[in-house]
Amino acid sequence: MLGLGRVVSEFEIDIEPVSLNESGASHCIARRRGATYSSDRASQDLQTMDPDESSTEIDEGLYSRQLYVLGYDAMKRMKTSSVLVSGMRGLGVEIAKNIILGGVKQLTVHDEGKAEWNDLSSQFYLTVDDIQKNRAKASEQRLAELNSYVPVSSYTGKLTEHFLQQFQVVVLTDSTLEEQQRIGEFCHNQNIKFIVADTKGLFGQLFCDFGEKFTVIDTNGEEPQTAVITWITKDNPGLVTCMDEAWHGFQTGDYVTFSQVQGMTELNNCTPIEIQVNDPYSFFIGDTSDFSDYEKGGIAMEVKMPQTLMFKSLGEALKEPKYQVSDFGKTNRQGTLHIAFQALHQFVKDYSQLPKPWGKTDADVLVTIANKLSENDPSILNESPLDEELVRKVAYVALGNLSPITAFIGGIAAQEVMKACTGKFMPLHQWMYFDALECLPEENKDFPLFEENFAPVGAGAIGCELMKNFAMIGLGAGEGGSITVTDMDTIERSNLNRQFLFRPGDVTKMKSEIAAAAVRKMNPSLQIIAHQNRVGPETENIYTQDFFENLNGVANALDNVEARRYMDGLCVLYQKPLLESGTLGTKGNFQVIIPHLTESYSSSGDPPEKFIPICTLKNFPNAIEHTLQWARDEFEGLFKQPAENVNKYLEDPSFIDHTMKLQEGQAFEILEGVYKSLDADKPKCWADCVAWARRRWQTQYSNNIRQLLHNFPQDQVMPSGVLFWSGPKRCPHPLEFDPNNVSANS
C-alpha cells in the first residue's frame, strides 16, 4: 500500500551521452556561459575560483525573492559553497532540486546503485526507461536544467576521504549506519558540514553536524526590533521603560544599543548590552547608577549578535541525542524513533532487506532488535519503556516510498544545507524525527486516489509542489479521476528560482499549461486539465455547481486573501474539503478544512493590523512605519483618488448624483477635487508643474512644521511637568529651500 503510488508507462526522454573517468565520475552536463563542466574540472574550480569573483555574480532577476529572505551577504556565502548529495532516490533528488534552485556554487550527486521500479513513486526525475541505469547519471541532466548558474556533476564511485575533501557540505541519504558514521567522523574532523536525511514510509529522520564551532550570524532573519524610550532609571540594574502604545518585542538574552538619548548620553552608540525583560513595556540593562540623569528621548535598537554552536559528531550524538521537536503532540516518540531507525539499519545488515510491508514476523524481529538496543543504553529513552507498538508500525511501512514525506523531509534538509552555507537562521540541533501515522487508513476503508477529482487553484511555488506530489501519488491518474488546475498568470523569470516545473524557455507562457505538461512527464497516466481562468464571480459560469459536485476536494495555492476567501466560500457552499496553504520567507502555514468537522478559512483571521492615528502620521511620526504610511497616504491623496474621481466624472453620467448622496462634507471634498483637477489647479505647462511641486514642498517641509512649533514650542512643559516634546514625540525642524540642493530638488 505504501509502495508504488504512480501509474507508469513508457515515454522517451533524450539524454546526452556521458562518459566515466577512472574515478567513476561522469562528465557534468550542466552548461554555464556555454562551457561544459566535468566533475574533474569542477574539482579544480573549487580550489582555484576566487570567492570574491564568484560572489559578485548574483542574478537579481532570478534570485530577487530569495534575496529578500537571505540578503546579499548570505547569498554570496552560498555561492562559494560546493555540496555533495549522496543517494538519488526520491529524498535525494528532492534535496538536490532545492539546493540547485537556491544557487550554490556547485552540486555533485552521488549514487552507486541502479534505478528500480519502486524508485518511481517518489523520484520524479526517473522514468521507466531509466530502470537499471545509475540513478545519479539518469538524474543529472534533468537536475542541471533547473539553474544554469549551478554546475551539476554526477559521481558513481566510492565516497573516499580524498573525494569528500572538496565539499563544504555533505548530505547522505539512503546510506548504511556504518557509512554514516565513517563519513560523519571524517567530516566532523575536517570541519565539513554533515547532514543525514532518511525516510521510511511515513517516518522521517534528520541529523545535522556543523562542527564544534559553528557561527550563526542571524538566528531568525527578522528585522531588528526598535522601541521608543520614555524613561531610564539610575540603578543597578537600570530599568528602561518604553512607550505603552505597543510591546517592545524584545526577549531576555537579546542585545540592544541606544541612540538619541538626552541626558544619559553614555548609552548613545554603546556596545551592545544584553537585556533582561521585565514586562512587555520595560527591560533591565545593567548598572546605570554612575550615568548622568535621564532627561528625555531615546530609541533602543536590537543588535543581532552572532551565536557559536557546538555540534557533536554522529557517533557521539547517537549515544547522547538532542532532539528538535517537530510535533508537540508527539514529544514522547523521539527516543523510540531514534532506536527504531538504528534497529532498521541492523535489520538490513542481518537480512539484506527492509521489513516486509505489514509483515508481523518481521515486525516482531524489529521489536526484538530495538529492545536489545534500548537495554544497552537506557538513557536514550530517559528510563521510560520502549513503545513497541510504534516500532511495529515503523516495520510495517518502512519499505514504503511516499513523495509527500520525501518532499517534507527533503525540504527541511535542503534548508539546513542553506543554513550551513550561509550561517543564517538557527540550524537543527541535532536530531529531528517526524511521523505522519495519522495518514494510515482506518480498517476496511479504501482510498481510491487514482479515481479522485481534485482542483489545485494556482500554479506558482506551492502549486508546482502540489502538482508534483499529486502526480507521484497517482492522484487522478486512473479511470474517472482528474486534476483541474487553473492559473491566470504567465511565467516570469523571477519565478524560476522557486517554481521548479518551469524553465527559461517557458517565460511569458501560461503557468497552468507548462506545469500540467511537466507533471505529465513525471506520470504519463495523469489526467490533468489546465485552465487559465481567474477565480471569481466572473468565472462562475465555468466553475459551476456541476463542476464542484464532481470534485473530491480543492487545494488553494493562491497569493492573495480575496481569492482565498472566495474559494473558501465556494467550498463551504458545495461542502467540499479545502487544503489551504501559504508561505512567507522561511515560514509557512497549512490548514485542512473539512465540511461539518472544522472551521472554514474565513471563520478566523489574522490579528488586525496596527492602526496609526492621523495625528501621529501628520504631526508626531516616530517610526519608519509612520513615514511609509504618510508617504502612501500622500501619494493616494495626490495622484490616485483625484484621478479616479475625474475619470468617473468624465465617464459616468450619474457620478454627480451618486456623489451628492454622500455626506455633505465628503461630497463637497470630492467635487472640489474634480473641479481643481480639471480647471482651477490644472497645469498648462511644465513650469506650472514645477511651481506646484515647489509650493507643495514649502507647505509640507516648512510651513506646516513652523505652525506646529508655534502651537507647541520646543521648550513647552505640560501641566505634569514633563516636556511636551518627549517620549514618542520627536521635535521637528523646518527646512529652508535651497535651489542648489540636488536632493531637495529631486
PDB file of C-alpha atoms in Angstrom, residues 194-196 206-211 214 308-313 317-318 320-326 412 415-416 419-420 425-433:
ATOM      1  CA  PHE A 194      27.409  16.991   7.556  1.00  0.00           C
ATOM      2  CA  ILE A 195      23.716  16.120   7.199  1.00  0.00           C
ATOM      3  CA  VAL A 196      21.918  12.768   7.283  1.00  0.00           C
ATOM      4  CA  LEU A 206      17.254  14.284  10.068  1.00  0.00           C
ATOM      5  CA  PHE A 207      20.656  14.809  11.666  1.00  0.00           C
ATOM      6  CA  CYS A 208      22.996  17.814  11.448  1.00  0.00           C
ATOM      7  CA  ASP A 209      26.635  18.197  12.460  1.00  0.00           C
ATOM      8  CA  PHE A 210      28.075  21.621  11.569  1.00  0.00           C
ATOM      9  CA  GLY A 211      31.260  21.263  13.609  1.00  0.00           C
ATOM     10  CA  PHE A 214      29.608  26.932  14.018  1.00  0.00           C
ATOM     11  CA  THR A 308      28.508  29.980  18.301  1.00  0.00           C
ATOM     12  CA  LEU A 309      27.083  26.453  18.453  1.00  0.00           C
ATOM     13  CA  MET A 310      28.854  23.202  19.291  1.00  0.00           C
ATOM     14  CA  PHE A 311      27.762  20.085  17.394  1.00  0.00           C
ATOM     15  CA  LYS A 312      28.625  16.528  18.347  1.00  0.00           C
ATOM     16  CA  SER A 313      29.760  14.012  15.772  1.00  0.00           C
ATOM     17  CA  ALA A 317      25.103  12.105  19.063  1.00  0.00           C
ATOM     18  CA  LEU A 318      23.786   8.566  18.617  1.00  0.00           C
ATOM     19  CA  GLU A 320      23.616  11.317  23.616  1.00  0.00           C
ATOM     20  CA  PRO A 321      20.854  12.521  21.286  1.00  0.00           C
ATOM     21  CA  LYS A 322      19.483  16.055  21.406  1.00  0.00           C
ATOM     22  CA  TYR A 323      16.104  16.309  19.697  1.00  0.00           C
ATOM     23  CA  GLN A 324      14.366  19.090  17.830  1.00  0.00           C
ATOM     24  CA  VAL A 325      10.638  18.536  18.362  1.00  0.00           C
ATOM     25  CA  SER A 326       8.651  18.516  15.112  1.00  0.00           C
ATOM     26  CA  ILE A 412      13.882  20.749   5.591  1.00  0.00           C
ATOM     27  CA  GLN A 415      17.036  24.392   4.204  1.00  0.00           C
ATOM     28  CA  GLU A 416      19.657  23.018   6.604  1.00  0.00           C
ATOM     29  CA  LYS A 419      21.916  27.388   6.816  1.00  0.00           C
ATOM     30  CA  ALA A 420      25.219  25.510   6.753  1.00  0.00           C
ATOM     31  CA  PHE A 425      18.857  31.062  10.649  1.00  0.00           C
ATOM     32  CA  MET A 426      19.217  28.708  13.599  1.00  0.00           C
ATOM     33  CA  PRO A 427      20.132  25.206  12.383  1.00  0.00           C
ATOM     34  CA  LEU A 428      18.637  21.915  13.503  1.00  0.00           C
ATOM     35  CA  HIS A 429      20.454  20.913  16.682  1.00  0.00           C
ATOM     36  CA  GLN A 430      20.881  17.975  16.153  1.00  0.00           C
ATOM     37  CA  TRP A 431      18.225  15.235  15.618  1.00  0.00           C
ATOM     38  CA  MET A 432      14.706  15.548  14.282  1.00  0.00           C
ATOM     39  CA  TYR A 433      12.195  12.721  13.877  1.00  0.00           C
TER      40      TYR A 433
END
